[in-house]
Short mmCIF file of C-alpha atoms and ligand atoms in Angstrom, two decimals:
data_model
loop_
_atom_site.label_atom_id
_atom_site.label_comp_id
_atom_site.label_asym_id
_atom_site.label_seq_id
_atom_site.Cartn_x
_atom_site.Cartn_y
_atom_site.Cartn_z
CA MET A 1 107.71 151.95 99.50
CA ALA A 2 111.42 152.80 98.76
CA ARG A 3 112.78 152.22 95.33
CA ALA A 4 112.57 148.56 94.80
CA TYR A 5 114.37 146.25 92.32
CA ASN A 6 112.37 146.67 89.26
CA PHE A 7 112.28 143.63 86.74
CA SER A 8 109.48 145.29 84.59
CA PRO A 9 109.90 144.33 80.85
CA GLY A 10 109.43 147.72 79.57
CA PRO A 11 109.16 150.52 80.49
CA ALA A 12 111.78 149.27 82.62
CA ALA A 13 114.28 150.33 85.38
CA LEU A 14 116.62 153.33 84.69
CA PRO A 15 119.78 153.88 86.50
CA GLU A 16 119.17 155.90 89.60
CA VAL A 17 121.95 158.30 88.81
CA VAL A 18 120.12 158.93 85.48
CA LEU A 19 117.03 159.61 87.24
CA ARG A 20 118.72 161.96 89.75
CA GLN A 21 120.37 163.91 86.97
CA ALA A 22 116.98 164.14 85.21
CA GLN A 23 115.29 165.42 88.43
CA ALA A 24 117.94 168.22 88.59
CA ASP A 25 117.59 169.08 84.80
CA MET A 26 113.83 169.03 84.93
CA LEU A 27 113.67 172.48 86.43
CA GLU A 28 116.63 174.27 84.88
CA TRP A 29 118.95 172.95 82.12
CA GLY A 30 122.25 174.55 82.19
CA ASP A 31 122.20 178.08 81.23
CA ALA A 32 118.91 177.69 79.12
CA GLY A 33 116.94 179.51 81.71
CA ALA A 34 114.22 176.84 81.48
CA SER A 35 113.70 173.14 81.81
CA ILE A 36 115.16 170.65 79.01
CA VAL A 37 111.50 169.89 78.07
CA GLU A 38 110.55 173.63 77.67
CA ILE A 39 113.09 174.67 75.06
CA SER A 40 113.10 174.66 71.28
CA HIS A 41 114.43 171.40 69.79
CA ARG A 42 116.08 173.64 67.15
CA GLY A 43 117.79 175.87 69.71
CA PRO A 44 121.43 175.48 70.40
CA GLU A 45 121.03 173.76 73.77
CA PHE A 46 118.97 170.87 72.52
CA MET A 47 120.96 170.53 69.32
CA GLN A 48 123.98 170.09 71.46
CA VAL A 49 122.09 167.30 73.46
CA ALA A 50 121.08 165.70 70.11
CA ALA A 51 124.41 165.73 68.58
CA GLN A 52 126.09 164.42 71.86
CA THR A 53 123.63 161.59 72.04
CA GLU A 54 124.34 160.49 68.53
CA ALA A 55 128.14 160.61 69.17
CA ASP A 56 127.72 158.57 72.33
CA VAL A 57 125.42 156.02 70.62
CA ARG A 58 128.09 155.74 68.02
CA THR A 59 130.85 155.18 70.49
CA LEU A 60 128.85 152.65 72.67
CA LEU A 61 127.61 150.63 69.72
CA ALA A 62 130.60 151.10 67.58
CA VAL A 63 128.48 152.27 64.70
CA PRO A 64 130.54 152.22 61.59
CA ASP A 65 130.66 155.56 59.37
CA ASP A 66 128.54 154.07 56.59
CA TYR A 67 125.72 153.58 58.95
CA ALA A 68 123.19 156.41 59.77
CA VAL A 69 121.67 156.69 63.25
CA LEU A 70 118.19 157.96 63.64
CA PHE A 71 116.21 159.02 66.64
CA VAL A 72 112.57 158.50 65.60
CA PRO A 73 109.27 158.97 67.49
CA GLY A 74 107.25 156.05 68.32
CA GLY A 75 107.98 152.49 69.33
CA ALA A 76 109.70 149.43 67.83
CA THR A 77 106.23 148.54 66.42
CA THR A 78 106.30 151.73 64.27
CA GLN A 79 109.50 150.64 62.73
CA GLN A 80 108.21 147.27 62.14
CA ALA A 81 105.65 149.11 59.79
CA LEU A 82 108.12 151.78 58.28
CA ILE A 83 111.00 149.28 57.61
CA PRO A 84 108.94 147.50 54.91
CA LEU A 85 107.77 150.65 53.49
CA ASN A 86 111.41 152.07 53.14
CA PHE A 87 113.29 149.05 52.04
CA ALA A 88 111.05 146.77 50.12
CA GLU A 89 109.36 147.40 46.82
CA ALA A 90 105.82 146.41 45.81
CA GLY A 91 106.00 142.69 44.82
CA GLN A 92 109.08 142.09 46.49
CA VAL A 93 109.54 139.19 48.82
CA VAL A 94 110.45 139.78 52.47
CA ASP A 95 111.72 136.94 54.52
CA TYR A 96 110.83 136.90 58.15
CA VAL A 97 112.25 134.43 60.71
CA VAL A 98 109.60 134.23 63.63
CA THR A 99 111.04 133.08 66.98
CA GLY A 100 108.35 134.66 69.39
CA HIS A 101 105.66 137.25 70.08
CA TRP A 102 107.53 140.34 68.55
CA GLY A 103 108.60 138.37 65.34
CA LYS A 104 104.84 137.67 64.83
CA THR A 105 103.84 141.35 65.46
CA ALA A 106 106.26 142.47 62.75
CA LEU A 107 104.22 140.44 60.26
CA LYS A 108 101.21 142.37 61.10
CA GLN A 109 102.78 145.48 59.84
CA LEU A 110 103.22 144.24 56.38
CA THR A 111 101.20 145.68 53.56
CA PRO A 112 99.47 143.46 51.07
CA ALA A 113 101.86 144.98 48.33
CA LEU A 114 104.57 142.61 49.78
CA ARG A 115 105.13 138.79 49.34
CA LEU A 116 105.68 137.45 52.81
CA ASN A 117 107.90 134.36 53.17
CA VAL A 118 108.08 133.06 56.68
CA ALA A 119 111.51 131.59 56.29
CA ALA A 120 111.34 129.82 59.49
CA SER A 121 109.21 129.80 62.71
CA SER A 122 109.54 128.07 66.10
CA GLU A 123 105.79 128.66 66.85
CA ALA A 124 105.11 124.84 66.58
CA ASP A 125 107.20 124.23 69.80
CA GLY A 126 105.81 127.26 71.72
CA PHE A 127 108.84 129.56 70.71
CA ARG A 128 111.10 127.68 73.04
CA SER A 129 114.04 127.43 70.54
CA ILE A 130 115.29 129.24 67.37
CA PRO A 131 115.40 127.19 64.22
CA ALA A 132 118.63 126.10 63.02
CA ARG A 133 120.07 128.37 60.24
CA ASP A 134 120.36 125.42 58.06
CA ASP A 135 116.60 124.99 58.03
CA TRP A 136 115.70 128.61 57.06
CA GLN A 137 114.04 128.80 53.66
CA LEU A 138 115.49 131.94 52.55
CA THR A 139 114.63 133.65 49.19
CA ARG A 140 117.58 134.52 47.02
CA ASP A 141 116.37 138.00 46.03
CA ALA A 142 114.25 138.94 49.10
CA ALA A 143 114.33 142.73 50.16
CA TYR A 144 115.73 141.67 53.58
CA VAL A 145 115.78 139.07 56.29
CA HIS A 146 113.96 140.15 59.27
CA ILE A 147 114.88 138.61 62.79
CA THR A 148 114.11 139.34 66.58
CA ALA A 149 117.45 139.23 68.25
CA ASN A 150 115.88 138.90 71.76
CA GLU A 151 112.32 137.79 72.17
CA THR A 152 111.10 139.84 75.23
CA ILE A 153 108.26 137.71 76.18
CA HIS A 154 109.34 134.14 75.18
CA GLY A 155 112.87 134.74 76.51
CA VAL A 156 114.77 133.35 73.40
CA GLU A 157 117.71 135.30 72.23
CA TYR A 158 120.11 134.41 69.41
CA ARG A 159 123.30 133.14 71.04
CA PRO A 160 126.76 131.79 69.74
CA ALA A 161 125.23 128.54 68.62
CA TRP A 162 123.09 130.39 66.34
CA GLY A 163 125.83 132.37 64.38
CA ASN A 164 125.84 135.10 67.06
CA PRO A 165 126.59 137.95 66.43
CA ALA A 166 124.35 137.37 63.36
CA PRO A 167 123.27 134.64 61.19
CA ASP A 168 124.62 134.64 57.70
CA THR A 169 122.04 135.96 55.16
CA ARG A 170 124.50 136.09 52.26
CA ASP A 171 123.87 139.27 50.21
CA VAL A 172 120.50 139.99 51.55
CA PRO A 173 120.40 142.56 54.23
CA LEU A 174 119.70 141.53 57.73
CA VAL A 175 117.14 143.61 59.57
CA ALA A 176 117.12 143.00 63.29
CA ASP A 177 114.83 144.07 66.10
CA PHE A 178 117.25 144.58 69.02
CA SER A 179 114.62 146.48 71.35
CA SER A 180 115.34 144.20 74.22
CA SER A 181 118.96 143.34 74.04
CA ILE A 182 120.71 146.40 72.37
CA ALA A 183 124.03 147.32 74.20
CA SER A 184 124.05 144.12 76.29
CA GLU A 185 127.00 142.78 74.38
CA PRO A 186 129.29 144.16 71.61
CA ILE A 187 127.88 143.53 68.24
CA ASP A 188 129.45 143.60 64.76
CA LEU A 189 126.96 146.05 63.16
CA SER A 190 128.54 145.53 59.67
CA ARG A 191 126.73 142.19 59.64
CA TYR A 192 123.39 143.89 59.70
CA GLY A 193 121.48 146.20 57.22
CA VAL A 194 119.11 147.66 59.87
CA VAL A 195 119.27 147.50 63.61
CA TYR A 196 116.44 149.12 65.55
CA ALA A 197 115.60 149.35 69.07
CA GLY A 198 112.71 150.92 71.05
CA ALA A 199 114.54 152.68 73.95
CA GLN A 200 112.31 151.63 76.91
CA LYS A 201 114.14 148.37 77.47
CA ASN A 202 117.93 149.05 77.49
CA LEU A 203 118.17 152.61 76.25
CA GLY A 204 115.86 154.93 78.29
CA PRO A 205 112.32 155.83 78.27
CA VAL A 206 109.45 154.71 75.99
CA GLY A 207 108.66 157.17 73.13
CA ILE A 208 111.79 156.96 70.99
CA THR A 209 113.54 154.45 68.95
CA VAL A 210 117.05 154.29 67.68
CA VAL A 211 117.29 152.99 64.19
CA ILE A 212 120.71 152.33 62.76
CA VAL A 213 120.81 151.88 58.92
CA ARG A 214 123.44 151.10 56.31
CA ARG A 215 123.29 154.16 54.22
CA ASP A 216 123.06 152.55 50.97
CA LEU A 217 119.84 150.89 51.92
CA LEU A 218 118.36 154.46 52.16
CA GLU A 219 118.68 154.75 48.35
CA ARG A 220 116.24 152.12 47.90
CA ALA A 221 112.84 153.15 46.33
CA GLY A 222 110.63 151.28 48.96
CA GLN A 223 106.77 151.72 48.63
CA PRO A 224 104.74 154.93 48.32
CA ARG A 225 104.77 156.32 51.60
CA ALA A 226 104.21 159.69 53.39
CA HIS A 227 107.02 162.13 53.89
CA MET A 228 106.71 161.44 57.64
CA PHE A 229 107.47 157.84 57.20
CA ASP A 230 110.59 158.34 55.15
CA TYR A 231 113.80 157.31 56.71
CA THR A 232 115.85 159.39 54.22
CA ALA A 233 113.79 162.45 55.04
CA GLN A 234 114.29 161.83 58.74
CA LEU A 235 118.08 161.54 58.11
CA GLN A 236 118.16 164.87 56.01
CA ASN A 237 116.21 166.58 58.82
CA ASP A 238 118.40 165.39 61.78
CA SER A 239 115.60 163.26 62.94
CA MET A 240 113.60 166.27 63.22
CA LEU A 241 110.94 166.15 60.45
CA ASN A 242 108.42 167.06 63.31
CA THR A 243 108.97 167.95 66.86
CA PRO A 244 110.74 165.21 68.38
CA PRO A 245 110.19 163.74 71.80
CA THR A 246 113.04 166.01 73.26
CA TRP A 247 112.69 164.78 76.95
CA ASN A 248 112.89 161.08 75.70
CA TRP A 249 115.82 161.83 73.72
CA TYR A 250 117.50 163.72 76.42
CA LEU A 251 116.95 160.71 78.89
CA LEU A 252 118.15 158.29 76.26
CA GLY A 253 121.23 160.52 76.10
CA LEU A 254 121.82 160.21 79.85
CA THR A 255 121.37 156.45 79.96
CA VAL A 256 123.74 155.98 76.93
CA ARG A 257 126.42 157.95 78.66
CA TRP A 258 126.04 156.11 81.84
CA MET A 259 126.54 152.85 79.88
CA LEU A 260 129.68 154.37 78.58
CA ASP A 261 130.79 155.39 82.23
CA GLU A 262 130.15 151.96 83.43
CA GLY A 263 132.50 150.29 80.75
CA GLY A 264 130.51 150.05 77.75
CA THR A 265 128.92 146.90 76.00
CA SER A 266 131.80 144.47 77.06
CA GLU A 267 131.16 145.20 80.58
CA PHE A 268 127.41 144.79 80.19
CA ASP A 269 128.20 141.54 78.36
CA ARG A 270 130.02 140.25 81.62
CA ARG A 271 127.20 141.34 83.73
CA SER A 272 124.59 139.82 81.56
CA ASN A 273 126.24 136.51 81.85
CA GLU A 274 126.62 136.83 85.66
CA LYS A 275 123.08 137.86 86.13
CA SER A 276 121.54 135.41 83.80
CA ARG A 277 123.58 132.55 85.07
CA LEU A 278 122.74 133.33 88.70
CA LEU A 279 118.93 133.19 87.85
CA TYR A 280 118.81 130.16 85.54
CA ASP A 281 120.97 128.23 88.06
CA ALA A 282 118.52 129.07 90.75
CA ILE A 283 115.63 127.97 88.60
CA ASP A 284 117.35 124.70 87.37
CA ALA A 285 118.50 123.82 90.85
CA SER A 286 114.94 124.18 92.33
CA GLY A 287 114.11 120.54 91.85
CA GLY A 288 111.18 121.43 89.66
CA PHE A 289 109.69 124.06 91.98
CA TYR A 290 110.55 126.57 89.30
CA ARG A 291 110.78 125.93 85.55
CA ASN A 292 112.16 127.72 82.42
CA ASP A 293 111.20 125.74 79.24
CA VAL A 294 113.56 127.51 76.74
CA ASP A 295 116.24 125.46 75.00
CA PRO A 296 119.29 126.36 77.16
CA ARG A 297 121.44 127.30 74.10
CA VAL A 298 119.17 130.12 73.25
CA ARG A 299 117.99 131.15 76.71
CA SER A 300 117.76 135.05 76.84
CA ARG A 301 120.22 136.85 79.13
CA MET A 302 117.64 139.70 79.27
CA ASN A 303 114.17 138.28 79.82
CA VAL A 304 113.85 135.16 82.14
CA PRO A 305 110.54 133.69 82.09
CA PHE A 306 109.75 131.00 84.72
CA PHE A 307 106.80 129.04 86.17
CA LEU A 308 105.90 127.87 89.59
CA HIS A 309 105.28 124.07 89.58
CA ASP A 310 102.16 124.79 91.54
CA GLU A 311 100.66 127.72 89.61
CA SER A 312 98.22 128.44 92.46
CA ARG A 313 101.02 130.03 94.32
CA ASN A 314 101.54 132.68 91.87
CA ASP A 315 99.74 135.50 93.61
CA ALA A 316 101.61 134.55 96.89
CA PHE A 317 104.90 134.46 95.05
CA LEU A 318 104.17 138.06 93.55
CA SER A 319 103.00 139.57 96.87
CA GLY A 320 106.04 137.96 98.85
CA ALA A 321 108.36 139.33 96.16
CA ARG A 322 106.91 142.78 96.47
CA GLU A 323 107.33 142.69 100.37
CA ALA A 324 110.96 141.67 99.57
CA GLY A 325 111.32 144.95 97.46
CA LEU A 326 111.23 143.18 93.92
CA ILE A 327 108.62 144.35 91.59
CA GLY A 328 107.55 143.71 87.94
CA LEU A 329 107.73 140.02 87.95
CA LYS A 330 104.48 138.94 86.68
CA GLY A 331 104.73 137.15 83.35
CA HIS A 332 103.15 138.57 80.11
CA ARG A 333 99.54 137.51 79.76
CA VAL A 334 100.44 135.53 76.49
CA LEU A 335 102.58 133.10 78.54
CA GLY A 336 101.45 133.46 82.15
CA GLY A 337 103.76 132.57 85.15
CA MET A 338 106.58 135.02 85.91
CA ARG A 339 109.24 136.99 84.02
CA ALA A 340 112.30 138.72 85.46
CA SER A 341 113.77 141.40 82.95
CA ILE A 342 117.30 141.96 83.88
CA TYR A 343 118.37 144.82 81.50
CA ASN A 344 121.49 146.75 81.81
CA ALA A 345 120.26 149.09 84.55
CA MET A 346 119.47 145.93 86.92
CA PRO A 347 122.64 145.43 89.37
CA VAL A 348 123.77 142.09 90.08
CA ALA A 349 122.70 142.71 93.56
CA GLY A 350 119.23 142.96 92.42
CA VAL A 351 119.28 139.58 90.77
CA GLN A 352 120.89 138.05 93.83
CA ALA A 353 118.14 139.48 95.91
CA LEU A 354 115.66 137.70 93.67
CA VAL A 355 117.56 134.44 93.86
CA ASP A 356 117.41 134.67 97.61
CA PHE A 357 113.69 135.37 97.60
CA MET A 358 113.09 132.42 95.35
CA LYS A 359 115.12 130.11 97.60
CA GLU A 360 113.18 131.41 100.63
CA PHE A 361 109.74 131.10 99.03
CA ARG A 362 110.65 127.53 97.93
CA ASP A 363 111.79 126.50 101.42
CA SER A 364 108.58 127.87 102.88
CA HIS A 365 106.20 126.23 100.21
CA GLY A 366 108.13 123.40 99.05
C1 PLP B 1 108.87 145.94 73.52
C2 PLP B 1 109.38 145.44 72.20
C3 PLP B 1 108.61 145.85 71.02
C4 PLP B 1 107.48 146.83 71.01
O1 PLP B 1 107.87 147.99 71.40
P1 PLP B 1 106.72 149.19 71.29
O2 PLP B 1 107.51 150.28 71.87
O3 PLP B 1 105.64 148.79 72.35
O4 PLP B 1 106.18 149.33 69.94
C5 PLP B 1 109.00 145.32 69.99
N1 PLP B 1 110.02 144.42 69.78
C6 PLP B 1 110.71 143.83 70.86
C7 PLP B 1 111.70 142.94 70.81
C8 PLP B 1 110.32 144.40 72.09
O5 PLP B 1 111.07 144.06 73.12
#
């Protein structure tokens, strides 16, 4: 099979130019005399990659100077465990707004030393909406408020009606899991205390996570934690407290550079609008053959879950899609059905191909 349009949720599609560059660099990197994966992370070649990657991330995301950028090993889930350790003291209240699977996962990472307040949850309606900001029960002296900017499985994203770019949490720092929507639009980072994103959706390969943190928050005592779990120690050691995942870091750097070359976050904002509109319009105009249940005001532009009216045709849909060169469409086991993840690396043409296939499938099975 040739390279297909890949709608996988993560690990996800990478731009072909990035993969080709990586293929070339796999054998020999510049004048290093070895592959990028074979050289020391502390050598001048890799240090240059690391520095350029940080500079490019700062440009792409317009990171203010009073924010640190960390490149840490592990996934977003790891940060869900480290964030409370670093930013909340024992006995403090932490506020969480739960709008889907990943918001719930974050709760599981909290230690008993903290007092959890679920300030709002849309679980009762099957995570098809986002609770209105006026209905959030925030705690005045909470250590932080945690939200999930885009729920990758449920397909729910904070959109303008919800105070996008960020809900107002007054003086309490806002911590946001941006794993599946980072760099899909310009965001005003100054509205956030911490933004974190596992790389394998929009930023590159799995195994590395970008954490952007307002520097003053790093002065907080937090809870007792191992040195390896200390964000300040990571910052003081250039995110190299131990051997970092150099290959992933380098690939992330290539992907970020590609996004800059393509026109940056405002261009991906435009494309995300176009791609998601194409797909939701096709679903909504299918006369009920396809269905998406999310409140249209908070429908995700990155992950579009949908269901066939006749679920007995799911396998036929997936195998037909595969034959049409469209892969990765099977829904998450939590929800079933289908899901099309249309991150930055997915071209408009890929979504058009999916929409064409969906129409064809409906015409022959309707
Ligand atoms: C994928 C994802 C995660 C989990 O990432 P891991 O790398 O598996 O830890 C967390 N939050 C969101 C929003 C995600 O999309």
